[in-house]
Amino acid sequence: MPFLLLEFNDGFSVVPDNWYDDKKNTAFYPPGNLAHMSRNRLVKDKCAPQKHWKKYKVKKLHQILETFEEANDVLDYFLDCSASDVSEVERRYKIRTSENCRSSKLRKIDMQGNSRNQIIDSSGEELSDRESTSLPPYPNTPNMFDMDLSGRDELLGELPTSTPKKVYKKSPALQLTDEEFKTNTSAKIGKILYQQKILDEQQQIILLNQEKILGLLLQKESSLPQLESDEMRKMFPLKTVQDLDNLSSLITEEEKMKQLVRICKSVGGIDVKQSVMRRLLADNLCAAFSFQGRRKKPAFDHFLINEAIKSSIKERFPEATDPVVDKYVKDHLRYAPQREKRINGNEDDTLKEVIN
C-alpha cells in the first residue's frame, strides 16, 4: 500500500492511500490533539480513519511512494531546500537522488529524468516525462494553526480539538500577564472559599434542624406517658389479688397497656424474664396463682398482665417465642411458695438475733 505526498491549502503532508479519496479529491487527517510522533505512527501503520477525523480538500497530489521512510525523506528534503529558486531545488534534488540511489530510500529517478513511479496531478491525468521529473514549487511555510480566537473567555473554556488548526493556536491577544493571572486565580479561589462557607453554614442549619426535630419527637413521646408511667410504677410490686384486679381494669385501655409494656421493658438485671416477674408481682401473690389454674388456684394466663409481660420480653428478645416465655412464668409461679418460705425464715432468724 503506497504513501501519497499531498499538498493541502496550508502545507504538505504524507498520508497512506487509504486516507485519500481520489473521487472527491479529499483526505482524512487525525485531530490536532495528537502528538507529532503519534500522527507519524498512524501514518506509518496505515491505520484506518477514525469516525471523529475530518476530511480536508487536497490541492494537489504530487507523488506516490512505496514506503513511509521514502515519503518522509522526500518531504524533509522539500522543507530543507530554499523557496527562492525552484529550478535550483529541482537540480539539487535530481543530483542527490542519482548519487545516493542505493543508500537512500528516496524515490529512484534515473539520470535522463524518467521516473519509475508515475506522478499524477489532482485531475487524475498522467504527466509527461518532463513534468514527472520536475519538482513542484516550494510552498510557503504552512500555517497549521489558522484559527482566530478572540476574547479571554474562550481561552478559559474548552478549545476545539478536531483538527491541528484548532489546537495549538497562540494568539498574542490571549496571553495573560502575571498580574492578570494572579488576579484571575485569586478571584477563583475567593469564589471557591465563599461557596465552601455557604455549604458549611447550610450543613450547620441542617444539623440544628435535625436536633430540634429529634428533641420534639422525644418530648412528644415521653412527656405525658412518662408522668403516667411514674404513677403506674408506684403500684408495683402487686401484693394482693385486689391490686391485680385494679391493674387489669386499668390496662384495658390501649395507652395504659403500652405504658405497662414500657415499664416491663425498662426492667434490667441478669435474667430479664425473672426480673420482670419479681418487679411486678410479690412472691405471696405469685404463690396464690397457677399458670393454667391447677390445684384449685386461679389461672394467671387469663390476666392482661401476662400479655404485657410477653410483649415486653419479645420486643427485647425477638428470638423468644410464646412457649419459652410461658415456661419462665410457670417456673416463677411454681417456686413462689419456696421463695416466700425462705424469705420468711430469714426474717425470723434475723428477728431472733436482734432480740438476743
Short mmCIF file of C-alpha atoms in Angstrom, two decimals:
data_model
loop_
_atom_site.label_atom_id
_atom_site.label_comp_id
_atom_site.label_asym_id
_atom_site.label_seq_id
_atom_site.Cartn_x
_atom_site.Cartn_y
_atom_site.Cartn_z
CA MET A 1 0.00 0.00 0.00
CA PRO A 2 1.78 3.19 -1.15
CA PHE A 3 2.06 6.55 0.53
CA LEU A 4 0.95 9.83 -1.04
CA LEU A 5 2.64 13.22 -0.89
CA LEU A 6 -0.29 15.66 -0.80
CA GLU A 7 -0.47 19.41 -0.89
CA PHE A 8 -3.22 20.98 1.19
CA ASN A 9 -4.23 24.61 1.28
CA ASP A 10 -1.93 25.19 4.24
CA GLY A 11 1.01 22.89 3.50
CA PHE A 12 2.33 19.43 2.57
CA SER A 13 1.74 16.13 4.33
CA VAL A 14 2.33 12.40 3.78
CA VAL A 15 -0.70 10.11 4.16
CA PRO A 16 -1.39 6.45 3.28
CA ASP A 17 -3.57 5.86 0.26
CA ASN A 18 -6.46 4.54 2.41
CA TRP A 19 -6.88 8.07 3.76
CA TYR A 20 -7.19 9.56 0.27
CA ASP A 21 -10.44 9.77 -1.69
CA ASP A 22 -9.48 10.30 -5.35
CA LYS A 23 -13.10 10.80 -6.44
CA LYS A 24 -13.75 13.71 -4.09
CA ASN A 25 -10.10 14.77 -4.02
CA THR A 26 -10.13 14.86 -0.20
CA ALA A 27 -8.10 13.17 2.51
CA PHE A 28 -8.59 12.29 6.16
CA TYR A 29 -6.23 13.73 8.76
CA PRO A 30 -6.01 12.93 12.50
CA PRO A 31 -7.01 15.54 15.09
CA GLY A 32 -4.54 18.09 16.31
CA ASN A 33 -4.51 16.98 19.95
CA LEU A 34 -2.27 14.06 18.93
CA ALA A 35 1.48 14.44 19.29
CA HIS A 36 3.68 14.59 16.20
CA MET A 37 5.09 11.11 16.86
CA SER A 38 1.60 9.69 17.30
CA ARG A 39 0.46 11.09 13.95
CA ASN A 40 3.56 9.64 12.26
CA ARG A 41 2.79 6.27 13.83
CA LEU A 42 -0.76 6.36 12.47
CA VAL A 43 0.54 7.20 9.00
CA LYS A 44 3.29 4.56 9.07
CA ASP A 45 0.95 1.82 10.35
CA LYS A 46 -1.70 2.86 7.79
CA CYS A 47 -4.41 2.87 10.42
CA ALA A 48 -7.99 3.13 9.26
CA PRO A 49 -9.50 6.64 9.60
CA GLN A 50 -11.49 7.13 12.77
CA LYS A 51 -15.03 8.47 12.94
CA HIS A 52 -14.02 11.76 14.58
CA TRP A 53 -11.41 12.58 11.92
CA LYS A 54 -12.19 15.29 9.41
CA LYS A 55 -11.69 15.42 5.65
CA TYR A 56 -9.67 18.19 4.04
CA LYS A 57 -9.58 19.37 0.46
CA VAL A 58 -6.46 18.27 -1.45
CA LYS A 59 -4.88 20.96 -3.57
CA LYS A 60 -2.60 18.59 -5.48
CA LEU A 61 -1.32 15.01 -5.40
CA HIS A 62 2.43 15.29 -6.09
CA GLN A 63 3.99 11.85 -5.69
CA ILE A 64 3.24 8.23 -4.87
CA LEU A 65 5.93 6.43 -2.86
CA GLU A 66 6.24 2.87 -1.65
CA THR A 67 7.47 3.30 1.93
CA PHE A 68 6.88 5.77 4.70
CA GLU A 69 10.60 6.44 5.14
CA GLU A 70 10.94 7.28 1.47
CA ALA A 71 7.95 9.61 1.55
CA ASN A 72 9.16 11.26 4.75
CA ASP A 73 12.65 11.83 3.31
CA VAL A 74 11.18 13.48 0.21
CA LEU A 75 9.03 15.73 2.37
CA ASP A 76 12.00 16.68 4.58
CA TYR A 77 14.10 17.41 1.51
CA PHE A 78 11.46 19.79 0.20
CA LEU A 79 11.34 21.62 3.52
CA ASP A 80 15.16 21.88 3.72
CA CYS A 81 15.50 23.50 0.29
CA SER A 82 15.26 27.24 -0.29
CA ALA A 83 11.97 28.51 -1.65
CA SER A 84 13.61 31.37 -3.56
CA ASP A 85 14.81 29.33 -6.56
CA VAL A 86 12.56 26.48 -7.66
CA SER A 87 14.82 25.43 -10.56
CA GLU A 88 17.75 25.09 -8.17
CA VAL A 89 15.59 22.87 -5.96
CA GLU A 90 14.85 20.60 -8.95
CA ARG A 91 18.51 20.39 -9.94
CA ARG A 92 19.73 19.63 -6.45
CA TYR A 93 17.06 17.01 -5.95
CA LYS A 94 17.99 15.19 -9.20
CA ILE A 95 21.68 15.19 -8.35
CA ARG A 96 21.05 13.99 -4.79
CA THR A 97 18.78 11.13 -5.81
CA SER A 98 21.07 9.97 -8.65
CA GLU A 99 24.18 9.88 -6.45
CA ASN A 100 22.51 8.18 -3.49
CA CYS A 101 20.07 5.86 -5.25
CA ARG A 102 21.38 2.76 -3.46
CA SER A 103 21.80 4.11 0.05
CA SER A 104 18.83 6.45 0.11
CA LYS A 105 15.26 5.28 0.48
CA LEU A 106 14.04 8.16 -1.63
CA ARG A 107 12.19 7.57 -4.79
CA LYS A 108 14.55 6.47 -7.60
CA ILE A 109 14.89 8.73 -10.59
CA ASP A 110 17.23 7.85 -13.49
CA MET A 111 19.77 10.26 -14.98
CA GLN A 112 17.56 11.03 -18.01
CA GLY A 113 14.78 12.30 -15.74
CA ASN A 114 12.43 9.30 -16.27
CA SER A 115 10.54 8.37 -13.12
CA ARG A 116 9.90 4.70 -12.37
CA ASN A 117 6.73 5.65 -10.48
CA GLN A 118 4.03 7.62 -12.14
CA ILE A 119 3.24 11.11 -10.89
CA ILE A 120 -0.36 12.11 -11.10
CA ASP A 121 -1.77 15.59 -10.69
CA SER A 122 -5.03 16.40 -8.92
CA SER A 123 -7.04 15.92 -12.15
CA GLY A 124 -6.01 12.23 -12.34
CA GLU A 125 -4.09 12.54 -15.66
CA GLU A 126 -0.59 11.17 -16.12
CA LEU A 127 2.09 13.81 -16.54
CA SER A 128 4.74 13.86 -19.26
CA ASP A 129 8.32 12.72 -18.65
CA ARG A 130 9.47 16.31 -18.22
CA GLU A 131 6.66 17.11 -15.83
CA SER A 132 7.04 13.86 -13.93
CA THR A 133 10.69 14.57 -13.05
CA SER A 134 10.17 18.21 -12.11
CA LEU A 135 9.57 19.18 -8.53
CA PRO A 136 6.56 21.24 -7.51
CA PRO A 137 7.09 24.84 -6.48
CA TYR A 138 8.24 25.19 -2.92
CA PRO A 139 5.23 26.35 -0.94
CA ASN A 140 5.10 28.98 1.73
CA THR A 141 5.53 27.81 5.30
CA PRO A 142 2.28 26.02 6.10
CA ASN A 143 0.13 27.60 8.78
CA MET A 144 -1.31 24.55 10.50
CA PHE A 145 -2.86 26.67 13.23
CA ASP A 146 -5.00 29.09 11.28
CA MET A 147 -7.67 29.84 13.81
CA ASP A 148 -8.87 33.21 15.01
CA LEU A 149 -9.63 33.18 18.71
CA SER A 150 -10.77 36.38 20.34
CA GLY A 151 -11.57 37.15 23.94
CA ARG A 152 -10.15 35.74 27.15
CA ASP A 153 -13.28 33.72 27.89
CA GLU A 154 -12.56 31.35 25.01
CA LEU A 155 -9.08 30.72 26.39
CA LEU A 156 -10.57 29.66 29.71
CA GLY A 157 -13.21 27.49 28.02
CA GLU A 158 -12.78 24.30 26.05
CA LEU A 159 -10.60 24.55 22.99
CA PRO A 160 -11.79 22.62 19.93
CA THR A 161 -9.63 19.59 19.15
CA SER A 162 -10.95 18.37 15.80
CA THR A 163 -8.01 19.46 13.59
CA PRO A 164 -4.46 20.76 14.04
CA LYS A 165 -5.74 24.19 13.03
CA LYS A 166 -7.79 24.40 16.21
CA VAL A 167 -5.45 23.17 18.91
CA TYR A 168 -2.13 24.90 19.31
CA LYS A 169 -3.07 28.40 18.23
CA LYS A 170 -1.20 31.03 20.23
CA SER A 171 -2.62 34.49 19.92
CA PRO A 172 -0.74 37.41 21.48
CA ALA A 173 -4.08 38.96 22.43
CA LEU A 174 -4.88 35.93 24.64
CA GLN A 175 -1.65 35.78 26.62
CA LEU A 176 -2.21 36.82 30.24
CA THR A 177 0.29 38.82 32.18
CA ASP A 178 1.48 37.67 35.58
CA GLU A 179 -0.66 40.27 37.29
CA GLU A 180 -3.77 39.27 35.35
CA PHE A 181 -3.12 35.60 36.05
CA LYS A 182 -2.77 36.28 39.79
CA THR A 183 -5.95 38.36 39.76
CA ASN A 184 -7.96 35.66 37.98
CA THR A 185 -6.57 32.96 40.25
CA SER A 186 -7.34 34.95 43.39
CA ALA A 187 -10.88 35.61 42.17
CA LYS A 188 -11.48 31.90 41.53
CA ILE A 189 -10.04 30.92 44.91
CA GLY A 190 -12.22 33.52 46.62
CA LYS A 191 -15.29 32.18 44.84
CA ILE A 192 -14.48 28.62 45.92
CA LEU A 193 -13.95 29.68 49.55
CA TYR A 194 -17.23 31.61 49.52
CA GLN A 195 -19.11 28.58 48.21
CA GLN A 196 -17.44 26.40 50.84
CA LYS A 197 -18.55 28.83 53.56
CA ILE A 198 -22.14 28.70 52.30
CA LEU A 199 -22.06 24.89 52.32
CA ASP A 200 -20.72 24.85 55.88
CA GLU A 201 -23.49 27.19 57.04
CA GLN A 202 -26.13 25.07 55.34
CA GLN A 203 -24.68 21.97 56.99
CA GLN A 204 -24.89 23.63 60.40
CA ILE A 205 -28.51 24.62 59.76
CA ILE A 206 -29.37 21.05 58.77
CA LEU A 207 -27.75 19.66 61.93
CA LEU A 208 -29.62 22.14 64.12
CA ASN A 209 -32.92 21.27 62.45
CA GLN A 210 -32.25 17.58 62.96
CA GLU A 211 -31.56 18.15 66.64
CA LYS A 212 -34.77 20.16 67.01
CA ILE A 213 -36.84 17.50 65.26
CA LEU A 214 -35.31 14.75 67.37
CA GLY A 215 -35.96 16.73 70.53
CA LEU A 216 -39.59 17.32 69.58
CA LEU A 217 -40.10 13.64 68.83
CA LEU A 218 -38.59 12.57 72.14
CA GLN A 219 -40.56 15.20 74.00
CA LYS A 220 -43.80 14.16 72.34
CA GLU A 221 -43.13 10.50 73.04
CA SER A 222 -42.11 10.81 76.65
CA SER A 223 -43.86 13.91 78.06
CA LEU A 224 -47.33 12.78 79.19
CA PRO A 225 -46.80 9.00 79.12
CA GLN A 226 -43.73 9.42 81.32
CA LEU A 227 -45.74 11.14 84.02
CA GLU A 228 -48.43 8.50 83.86
CA SER A 229 -45.81 5.75 83.83
CA ASP A 230 -44.32 7.15 87.03
CA GLU A 231 -47.73 6.93 88.67
CA MET A 232 -48.13 3.36 87.48
CA ARG A 233 -44.66 2.37 88.71
CA LYS A 234 -45.72 3.15 92.26
CA MET A 235 -48.27 0.31 92.08
CA PHE A 236 -45.58 -2.37 91.81
CA PRO A 237 -44.93 -4.89 93.05
CA LEU A 238 -48.54 -6.04 93.36
CA LYS A 239 -49.15 -7.73 96.70
CA THR A 240 -52.84 -8.62 96.75
CA VAL A 241 -55.41 -10.03 94.37
CA GLN A 242 -57.27 -6.72 94.63
CA ASP A 243 -54.19 -4.90 93.33
CA LEU A 244 -54.05 -7.31 90.39
CA ASP A 245 -57.74 -6.75 89.62
CA ASN A 246 -57.29 -2.97 89.73
CA LEU A 247 -54.35 -3.17 87.32
CA SER A 248 -56.29 -5.46 84.98
CA SER A 249 -59.16 -3.00 84.77
CA LEU A 250 -56.69 -0.15 84.23
CA ILE A 251 -54.77 -1.69 81.34
CA THR A 252 -57.88 -2.43 79.33
CA GLU A 253 -57.14 0.94 77.75
CA GLU A 254 -54.64 0.65 74.92
CA GLU A 255 -52.48 3.55 76.10
CA LYS A 256 -52.26 2.13 79.64
CA MET A 257 -51.26 -1.22 78.19
CA LYS A 258 -48.42 0.46 76.25
CA GLN A 259 -47.26 2.16 79.45
CA LEU A 260 -47.13 -1.17 81.26
CA VAL A 261 -45.13 -2.70 78.40
CA ARG A 262 -42.65 0.19 78.61
CA ILE A 263 -42.29 -0.37 82.35
CA CYS A 264 -41.60 -4.05 81.79
CA LYS A 265 -39.02 -3.26 79.10
CA SER A 266 -37.20 -0.89 81.45
CA VAL A 267 -36.53 -3.65 83.97
CA GLY A 268 -32.90 -4.77 83.92
CA GLY A 269 -30.94 -7.48 85.62
CA ILE A 270 -29.03 -10.58 84.59
CA ASP A 271 -32.18 -12.62 83.90
CA VAL A 272 -34.66 -10.13 82.48
CA LYS A 273 -37.51 -12.63 82.30
CA GLN A 274 -37.40 -13.40 86.02
CA SER A 275 -36.62 -9.78 86.89
CA VAL A 276 -39.86 -8.66 85.25
CA MET A 277 -41.88 -11.08 87.36
CA ARG A 278 -40.13 -10.04 90.58
CA ARG A 279 -40.62 -6.36 89.72
CA LEU A 280 -44.35 -6.70 89.02
CA LEU A 281 -45.58 -9.37 91.48
CA ALA A 282 -44.74 -10.14 95.08
CA ASP A 283 -44.00 -13.77 95.98
CA ASN A 284 -47.09 -14.11 98.19
CA LEU A 285 -49.28 -13.07 95.24
CA CYS A 286 -47.48 -15.42 92.83
CA ALA A 287 -47.99 -18.30 95.30
CA ALA A 288 -51.76 -17.77 95.05
CA PHE A 289 -51.84 -18.43 91.29
CA SER A 290 -51.16 -21.23 88.86
CA PHE A 291 -50.35 -20.54 85.24
CA GLN A 292 -53.26 -22.62 83.87
CA GLY A 293 -55.46 -22.75 87.05
CA ARG A 294 -54.49 -26.12 88.55
CA ARG A 295 -54.74 -27.22 92.21
CA LYS A 296 -57.79 -25.01 92.66
CA LYS A 297 -55.75 -21.88 92.04
CA PRO A 298 -56.89 -19.13 89.64
CA ALA A 299 -55.26 -19.13 86.19
CA PHE A 300 -52.62 -16.44 85.76
CA ASP A 301 -52.65 -16.56 81.93
CA HIS A 302 -56.20 -15.13 81.93
CA PHE A 303 -54.97 -11.76 83.22
CA LEU A 304 -53.87 -8.99 80.84
CA ILE A 305 -50.65 -8.52 82.78
CA ASN A 306 -49.47 -11.80 81.31
CA GLU A 307 -49.85 -10.34 77.79
CA ALA A 308 -47.87 -7.25 78.80
CA ILE A 309 -45.05 -9.44 80.14
CA LYS A 310 -44.95 -11.45 76.92
CA SER A 311 -44.95 -8.36 74.70
CA SER A 312 -42.12 -6.65 76.60
CA ILE A 313 -39.88 -9.73 76.62
CA LYS A 314 -40.48 -10.49 72.92
CA GLU A 315 -39.72 -6.88 71.98
CA ARG A 316 -36.38 -7.02 73.79
CA PHE A 317 -35.62 -10.56 72.63
CA PRO A 318 -37.13 -11.11 69.14
CA GLU A 319 -35.96 -14.72 69.13
CA ALA A 320 -38.12 -15.54 72.18
CA THR A 321 -41.35 -17.42 71.48
CA ASP A 322 -44.56 -17.77 73.49
CA PRO A 323 -43.70 -21.26 74.82
CA VAL A 324 -40.32 -20.04 76.06
CA VAL A 325 -41.81 -17.05 77.86
CA ASP A 326 -44.64 -19.17 79.30
CA LYS A 327 -42.09 -21.59 80.75
CA TYR A 328 -40.34 -18.80 82.69
CA VAL A 329 -43.68 -17.51 84.02
CA LYS A 330 -44.76 -21.04 85.05
CA ASP A 331 -41.48 -21.66 86.89
CA HIS A 332 -41.69 -18.34 88.67
CA LEU A 333 -45.24 -19.08 89.85
CA ARG A 334 -44.41 -22.70 90.78
CA TYR A 335 -41.46 -21.85 93.04
CA ALA A 336 -43.06 -18.78 94.62
CA PRO A 337 -44.05 -20.65 97.86
CA GLN A 338 -40.46 -21.83 98.40
CA ARG A 339 -39.13 -18.30 97.90
CA GLU A 340 -41.72 -16.88 100.26
CA LYS A 341 -40.91 -19.51 102.91
CA ARG A 342 -37.19 -18.89 102.58
CA ILE A 343 -37.65 -15.13 102.88
CA ASN A 344 -39.91 -15.50 105.94
CA GLY A 345 -37.43 -17.89 107.52
CA ASN A 346 -34.61 -15.45 107.04
CA GLU A 347 -36.71 -12.69 108.57
CA ASP A 348 -37.46 -14.85 111.65
CA ASP A 349 -33.76 -15.66 112.10
CA THR A 350 -32.89 -12.00 111.82
CA LEU A 351 -35.55 -11.09 114.40
CA LYS A 352 -34.23 -13.69 116.88
CA GLU A 353 -30.70 -12.37 116.51
CA VAL A 354 -31.93 -8.85 117.19
CA ILE A 355 -33.85 -9.98 120.31
CA ASN A 356 -30.91 -11.93 121.67
#
